[in-house]
PDB file of C-alpha atoms in Angstrom:
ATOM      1  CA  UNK A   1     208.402 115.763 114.164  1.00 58.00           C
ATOM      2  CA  UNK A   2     209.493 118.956 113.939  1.00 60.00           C
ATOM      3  CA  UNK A   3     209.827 121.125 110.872  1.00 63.00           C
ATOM      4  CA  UNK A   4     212.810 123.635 109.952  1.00 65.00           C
ATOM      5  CA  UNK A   5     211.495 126.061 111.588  1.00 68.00           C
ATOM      6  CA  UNK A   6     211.193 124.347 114.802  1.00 67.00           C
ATOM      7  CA  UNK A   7     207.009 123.988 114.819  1.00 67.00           C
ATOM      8  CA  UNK A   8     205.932 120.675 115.737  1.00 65.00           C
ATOM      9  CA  UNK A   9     204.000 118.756 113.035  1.00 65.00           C
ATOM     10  CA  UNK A  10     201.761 115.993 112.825  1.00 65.00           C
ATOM     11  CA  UNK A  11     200.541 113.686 109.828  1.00 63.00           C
ATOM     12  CA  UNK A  12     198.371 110.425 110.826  1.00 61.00           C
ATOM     13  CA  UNK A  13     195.851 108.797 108.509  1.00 64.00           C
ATOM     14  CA  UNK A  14     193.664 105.655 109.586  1.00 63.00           C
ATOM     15  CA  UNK A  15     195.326 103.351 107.167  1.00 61.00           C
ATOM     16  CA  UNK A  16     198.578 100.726 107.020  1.00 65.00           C
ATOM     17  CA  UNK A  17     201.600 102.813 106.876  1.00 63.00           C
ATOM     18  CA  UNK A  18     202.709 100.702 103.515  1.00 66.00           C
ATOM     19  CA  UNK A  19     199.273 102.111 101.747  1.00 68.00           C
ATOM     20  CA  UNK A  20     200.029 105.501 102.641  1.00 67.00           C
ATOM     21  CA  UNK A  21     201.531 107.592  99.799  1.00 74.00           C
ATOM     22  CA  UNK A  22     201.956 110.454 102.453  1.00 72.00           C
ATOM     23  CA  UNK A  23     203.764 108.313 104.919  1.00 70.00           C
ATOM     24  CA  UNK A  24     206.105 107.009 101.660  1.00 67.00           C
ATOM     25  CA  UNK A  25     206.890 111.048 101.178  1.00 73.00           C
ATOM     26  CA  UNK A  26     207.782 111.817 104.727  1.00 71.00           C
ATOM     27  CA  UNK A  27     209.665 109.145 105.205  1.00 69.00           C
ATOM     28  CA  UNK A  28     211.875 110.370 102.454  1.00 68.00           C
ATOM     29  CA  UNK A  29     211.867 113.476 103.071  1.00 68.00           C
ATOM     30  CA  UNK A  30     211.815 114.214 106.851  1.00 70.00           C
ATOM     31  CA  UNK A  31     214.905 115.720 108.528  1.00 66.00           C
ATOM     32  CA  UNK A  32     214.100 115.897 112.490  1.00 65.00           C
ATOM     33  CA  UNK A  33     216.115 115.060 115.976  1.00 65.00           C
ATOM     34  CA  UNK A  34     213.210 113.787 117.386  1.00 67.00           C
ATOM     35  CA  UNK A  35     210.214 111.509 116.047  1.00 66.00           C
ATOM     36  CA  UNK A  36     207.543 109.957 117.479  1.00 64.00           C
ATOM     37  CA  UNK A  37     205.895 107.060 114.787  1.00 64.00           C
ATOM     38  CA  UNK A  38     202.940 104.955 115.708  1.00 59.00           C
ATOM     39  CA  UNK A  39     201.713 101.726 114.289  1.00 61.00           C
ATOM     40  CA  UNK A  40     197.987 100.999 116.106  1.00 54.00           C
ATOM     41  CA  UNK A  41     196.312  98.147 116.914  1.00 58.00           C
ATOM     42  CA  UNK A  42     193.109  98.887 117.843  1.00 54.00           C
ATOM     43  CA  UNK A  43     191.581  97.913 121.087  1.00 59.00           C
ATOM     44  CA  UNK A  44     189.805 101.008 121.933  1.00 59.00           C
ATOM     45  CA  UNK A  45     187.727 102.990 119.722  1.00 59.00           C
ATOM     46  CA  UNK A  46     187.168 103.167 115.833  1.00 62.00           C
ATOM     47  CA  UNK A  47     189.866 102.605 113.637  1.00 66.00           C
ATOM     48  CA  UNK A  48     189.250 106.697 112.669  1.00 67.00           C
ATOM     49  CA  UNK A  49     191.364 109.976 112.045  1.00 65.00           C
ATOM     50  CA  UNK A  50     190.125 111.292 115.023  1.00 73.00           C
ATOM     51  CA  UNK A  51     191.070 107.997 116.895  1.00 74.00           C
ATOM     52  CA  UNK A  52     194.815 107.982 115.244  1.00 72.00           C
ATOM     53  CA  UNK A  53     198.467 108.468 117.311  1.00 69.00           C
ATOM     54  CA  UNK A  54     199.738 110.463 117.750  1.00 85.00           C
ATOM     55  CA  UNK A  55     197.993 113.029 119.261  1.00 89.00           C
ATOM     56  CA  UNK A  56     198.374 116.820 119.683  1.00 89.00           C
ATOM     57  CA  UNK A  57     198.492 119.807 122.185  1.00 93.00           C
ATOM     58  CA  UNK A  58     200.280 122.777 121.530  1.00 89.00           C
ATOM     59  CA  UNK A  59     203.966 121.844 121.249  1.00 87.00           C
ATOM     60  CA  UNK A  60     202.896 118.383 122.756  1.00 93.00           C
ATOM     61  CA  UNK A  61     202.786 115.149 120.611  1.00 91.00           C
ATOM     62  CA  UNK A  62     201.749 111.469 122.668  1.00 92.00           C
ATOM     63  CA  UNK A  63     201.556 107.539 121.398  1.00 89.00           C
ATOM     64  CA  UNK A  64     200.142 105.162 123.521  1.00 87.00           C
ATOM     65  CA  UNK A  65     200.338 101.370 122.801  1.00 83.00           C
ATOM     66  CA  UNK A  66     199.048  99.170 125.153  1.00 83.00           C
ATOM     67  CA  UNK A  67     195.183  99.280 126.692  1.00 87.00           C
ATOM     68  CA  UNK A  68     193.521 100.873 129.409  1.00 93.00           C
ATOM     69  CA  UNK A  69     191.797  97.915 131.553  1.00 92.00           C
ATOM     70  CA  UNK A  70     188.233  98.610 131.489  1.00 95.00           C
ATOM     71  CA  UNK A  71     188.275 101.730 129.991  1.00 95.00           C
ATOM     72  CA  UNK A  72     184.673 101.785 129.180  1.00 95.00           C
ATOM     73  CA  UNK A  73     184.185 102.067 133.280  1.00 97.00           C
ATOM     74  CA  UNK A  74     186.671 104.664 133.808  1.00 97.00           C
ATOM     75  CA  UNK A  75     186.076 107.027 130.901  1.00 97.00           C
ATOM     76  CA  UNK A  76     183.730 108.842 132.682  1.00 98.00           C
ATOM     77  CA  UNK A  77     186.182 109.148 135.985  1.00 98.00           C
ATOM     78  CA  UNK A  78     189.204 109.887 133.915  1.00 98.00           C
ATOM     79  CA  UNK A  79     187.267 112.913 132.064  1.00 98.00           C
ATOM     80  CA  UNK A  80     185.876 114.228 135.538  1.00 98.00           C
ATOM     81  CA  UNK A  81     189.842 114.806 136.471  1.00 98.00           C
ATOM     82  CA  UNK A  82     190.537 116.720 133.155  1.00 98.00           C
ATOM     83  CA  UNK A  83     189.703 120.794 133.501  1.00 98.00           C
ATOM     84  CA  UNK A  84     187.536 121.683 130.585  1.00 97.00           C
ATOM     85  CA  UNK A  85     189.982 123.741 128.423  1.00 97.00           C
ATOM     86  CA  UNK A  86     191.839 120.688 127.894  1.00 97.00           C
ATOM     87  CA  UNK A  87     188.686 118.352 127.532  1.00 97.00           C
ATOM     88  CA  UNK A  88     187.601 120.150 124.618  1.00 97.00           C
ATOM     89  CA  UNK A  89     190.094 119.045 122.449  1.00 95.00           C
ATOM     90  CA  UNK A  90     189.528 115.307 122.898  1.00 96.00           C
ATOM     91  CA  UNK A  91     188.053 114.345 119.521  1.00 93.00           C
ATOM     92  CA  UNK A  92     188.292 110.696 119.656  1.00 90.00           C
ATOM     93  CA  UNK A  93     187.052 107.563 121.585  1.00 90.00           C
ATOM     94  CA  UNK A  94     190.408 106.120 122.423  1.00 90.00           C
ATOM     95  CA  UNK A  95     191.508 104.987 125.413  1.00 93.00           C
ATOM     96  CA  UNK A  96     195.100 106.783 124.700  1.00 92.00           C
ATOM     97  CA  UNK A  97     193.690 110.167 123.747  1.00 94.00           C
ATOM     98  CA  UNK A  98     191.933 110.292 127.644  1.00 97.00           C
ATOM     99  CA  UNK A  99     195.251 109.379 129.093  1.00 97.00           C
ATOM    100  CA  UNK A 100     197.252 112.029 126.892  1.00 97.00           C
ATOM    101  CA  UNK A 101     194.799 114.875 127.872  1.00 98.00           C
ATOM    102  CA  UNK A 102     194.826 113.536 131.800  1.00 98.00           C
ATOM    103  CA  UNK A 103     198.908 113.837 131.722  1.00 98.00           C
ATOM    104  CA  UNK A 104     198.293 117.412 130.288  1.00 98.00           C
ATOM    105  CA  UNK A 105     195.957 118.183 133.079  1.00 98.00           C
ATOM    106  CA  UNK A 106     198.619 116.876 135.473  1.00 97.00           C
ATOM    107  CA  UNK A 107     201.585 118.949 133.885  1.00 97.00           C
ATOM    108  CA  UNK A 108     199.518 121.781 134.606  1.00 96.00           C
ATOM    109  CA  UNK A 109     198.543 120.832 137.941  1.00 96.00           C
ATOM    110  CA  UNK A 110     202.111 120.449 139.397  1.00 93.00           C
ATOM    111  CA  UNK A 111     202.319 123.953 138.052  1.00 95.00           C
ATOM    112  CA  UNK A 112     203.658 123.188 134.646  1.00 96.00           C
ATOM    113  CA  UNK A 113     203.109 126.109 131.747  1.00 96.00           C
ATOM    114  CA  UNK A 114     202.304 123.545 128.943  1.00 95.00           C
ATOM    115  CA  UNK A 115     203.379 126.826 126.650  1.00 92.00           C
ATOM    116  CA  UNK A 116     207.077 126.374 127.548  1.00 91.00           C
ATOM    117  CA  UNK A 117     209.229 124.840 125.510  1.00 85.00           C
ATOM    118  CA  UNK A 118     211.813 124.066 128.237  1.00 89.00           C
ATOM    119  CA  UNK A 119     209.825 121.763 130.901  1.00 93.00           C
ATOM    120  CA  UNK A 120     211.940 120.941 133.663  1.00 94.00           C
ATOM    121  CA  UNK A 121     212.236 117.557 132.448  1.00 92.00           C
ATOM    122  CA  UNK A 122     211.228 116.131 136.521  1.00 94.00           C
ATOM    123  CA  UNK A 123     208.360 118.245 136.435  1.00 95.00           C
ATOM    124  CA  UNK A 124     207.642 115.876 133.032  1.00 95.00           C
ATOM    125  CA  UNK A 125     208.504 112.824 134.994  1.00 93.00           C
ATOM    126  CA  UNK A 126     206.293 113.169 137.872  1.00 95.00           C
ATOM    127  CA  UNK A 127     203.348 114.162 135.803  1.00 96.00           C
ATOM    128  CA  UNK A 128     204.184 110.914 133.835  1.00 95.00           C
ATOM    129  CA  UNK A 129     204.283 108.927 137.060  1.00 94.00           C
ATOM    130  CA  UNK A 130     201.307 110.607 138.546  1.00 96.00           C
ATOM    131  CA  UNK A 131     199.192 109.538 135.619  1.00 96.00           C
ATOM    132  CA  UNK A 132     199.956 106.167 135.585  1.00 94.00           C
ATOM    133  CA  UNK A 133     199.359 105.973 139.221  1.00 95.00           C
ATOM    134  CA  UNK A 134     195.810 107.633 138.664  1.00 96.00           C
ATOM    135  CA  UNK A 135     195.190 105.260 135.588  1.00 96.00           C
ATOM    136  CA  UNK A 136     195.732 101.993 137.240  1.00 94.00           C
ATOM    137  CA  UNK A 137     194.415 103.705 140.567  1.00 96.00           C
ATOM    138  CA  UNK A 138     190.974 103.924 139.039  1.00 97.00           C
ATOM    139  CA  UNK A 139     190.967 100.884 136.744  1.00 96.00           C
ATOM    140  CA  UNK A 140     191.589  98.629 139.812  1.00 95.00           C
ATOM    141  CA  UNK A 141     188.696 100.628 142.090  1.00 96.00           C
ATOM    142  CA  UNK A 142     186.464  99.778 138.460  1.00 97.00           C
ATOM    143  CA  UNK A 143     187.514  96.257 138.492  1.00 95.00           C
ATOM    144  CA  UNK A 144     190.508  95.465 136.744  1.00 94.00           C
ATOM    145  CA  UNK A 145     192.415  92.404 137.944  1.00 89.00           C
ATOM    146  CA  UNK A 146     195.793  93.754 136.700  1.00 85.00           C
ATOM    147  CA  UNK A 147     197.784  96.469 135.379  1.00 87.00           C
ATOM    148  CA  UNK A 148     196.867  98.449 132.323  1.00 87.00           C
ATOM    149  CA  UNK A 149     199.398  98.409 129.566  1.00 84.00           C
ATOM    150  CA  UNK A 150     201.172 102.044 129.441  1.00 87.00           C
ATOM    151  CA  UNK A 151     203.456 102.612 127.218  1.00 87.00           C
ATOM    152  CA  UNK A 152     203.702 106.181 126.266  1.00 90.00           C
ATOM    153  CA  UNK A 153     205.708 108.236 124.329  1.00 89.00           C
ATOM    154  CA  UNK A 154     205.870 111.937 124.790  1.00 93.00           C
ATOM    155  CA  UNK A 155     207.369 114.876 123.514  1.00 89.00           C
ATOM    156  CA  UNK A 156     207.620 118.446 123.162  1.00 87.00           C
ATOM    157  CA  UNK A 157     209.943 118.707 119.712  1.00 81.00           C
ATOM    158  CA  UNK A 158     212.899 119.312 122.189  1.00 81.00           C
ATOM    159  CA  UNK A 159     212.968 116.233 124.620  1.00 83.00           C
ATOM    160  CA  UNK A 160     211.407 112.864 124.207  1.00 83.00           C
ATOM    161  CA  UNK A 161     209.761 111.036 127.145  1.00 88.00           C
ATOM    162  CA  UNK A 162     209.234 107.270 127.452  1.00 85.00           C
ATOM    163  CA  UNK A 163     207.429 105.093 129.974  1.00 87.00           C
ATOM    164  CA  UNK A 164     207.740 100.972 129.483  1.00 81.00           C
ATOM    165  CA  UNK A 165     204.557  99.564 132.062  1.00 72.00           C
ATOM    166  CA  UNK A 166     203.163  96.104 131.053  1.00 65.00           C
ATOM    167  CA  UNK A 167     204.724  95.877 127.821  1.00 60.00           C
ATOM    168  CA  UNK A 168     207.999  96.357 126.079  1.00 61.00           C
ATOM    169  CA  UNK A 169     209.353  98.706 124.673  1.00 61.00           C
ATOM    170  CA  UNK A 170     211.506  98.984 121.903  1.00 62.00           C
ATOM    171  CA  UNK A 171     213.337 102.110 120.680  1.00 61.00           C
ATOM    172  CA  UNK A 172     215.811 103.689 117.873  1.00 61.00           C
ATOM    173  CA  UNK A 173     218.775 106.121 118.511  1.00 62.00           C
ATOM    174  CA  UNK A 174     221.011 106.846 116.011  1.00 60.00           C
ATOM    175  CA  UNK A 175     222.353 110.402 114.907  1.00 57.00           C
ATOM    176  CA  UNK A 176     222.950 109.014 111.544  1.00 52.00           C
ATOM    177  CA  UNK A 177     221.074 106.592 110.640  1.00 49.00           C
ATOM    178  CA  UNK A 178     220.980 105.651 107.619  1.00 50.00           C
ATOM    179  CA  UNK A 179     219.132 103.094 104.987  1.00 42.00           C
TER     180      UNK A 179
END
């Protein structure tokens, strides 16, 4: 979400949502247009902060749900396609964090300043669609009898980004919503 000032923020702990006291606080106190909340069932990697959606770039926040098929084989291969300034600030295991950090190297390869806070929102799109394509390009060459499971969210505290591939996906829009 973002703050009043416009800066994006991110809280995330490793634990159920009802046993966070934090999550409790910013639920009742968050005022934002756009949110990106995360419930994980782990497939890949520890259940860890490090390994916790969403993650964080700059002014861009992803969630993943869904799996990479045989991640462990492609890890390696999906790594080798991300320049090392972005690398770096993988921190987990997850499946989700390579695929975040392999969209960001995309962005940037179509030409994308991942600084800007006004993306031409195709620009976004193709990147999106790119990564997929790479994804389940590589996963198939590694083995994988079907699709992985893609759902992302994306955003950049001004425009939120969706894909639905292999699972639903269910969302929220209200501009008052209310409990």
């Amino acid at each position: 979400y973002n703050d009043s000032e416009g800066q994006l923020q991110v809280s995330k702990e490793p634990i159920q949502a009802s046993c966070s006291k934090e999550f409790t606080q910013l639920v009742e106190s968050i005022m934002a247009t756009t949110i990106i909340s995360h419930i994980r069932l782990a497939s890949v990697g520890n259940v860890t902060a490090e390994n916790t959606h969403p993650y964080r770039f700059g002014n861009w926040a992803f969630a993943h749900n869904g799996t990479v098929e045989v991640f462990s084989k492609v890890q390696e291969a999906i790594l080798a396609l991300i320049p090392a300034h972005i690398r770096k600030n993988i921190k987990g295991s997850t499946d989700s964090e390579h695929v975040f950090h392999l969209l960001l190297s995309e962005m940037e390869r179509q030409g994308m300043d991942l600084k800007d806070p006004y993306p031409d929102e195709r620009d976004v799109v193709k990147a999106l669609r790119k990564t997929l394509s790479l994804v389940n390009g590589l996963s198939h060459k590694a083995g994988a009898s079907y699709n992985s499971r893609l759902n992302i969210l994306l955003t950049n505290g001004k425009v939120l980004w969706g894909t639905r591939f292999g699972h639903p996906l269910n969302y929220l829009m209200d501009s008052e919503l209310s409990c």
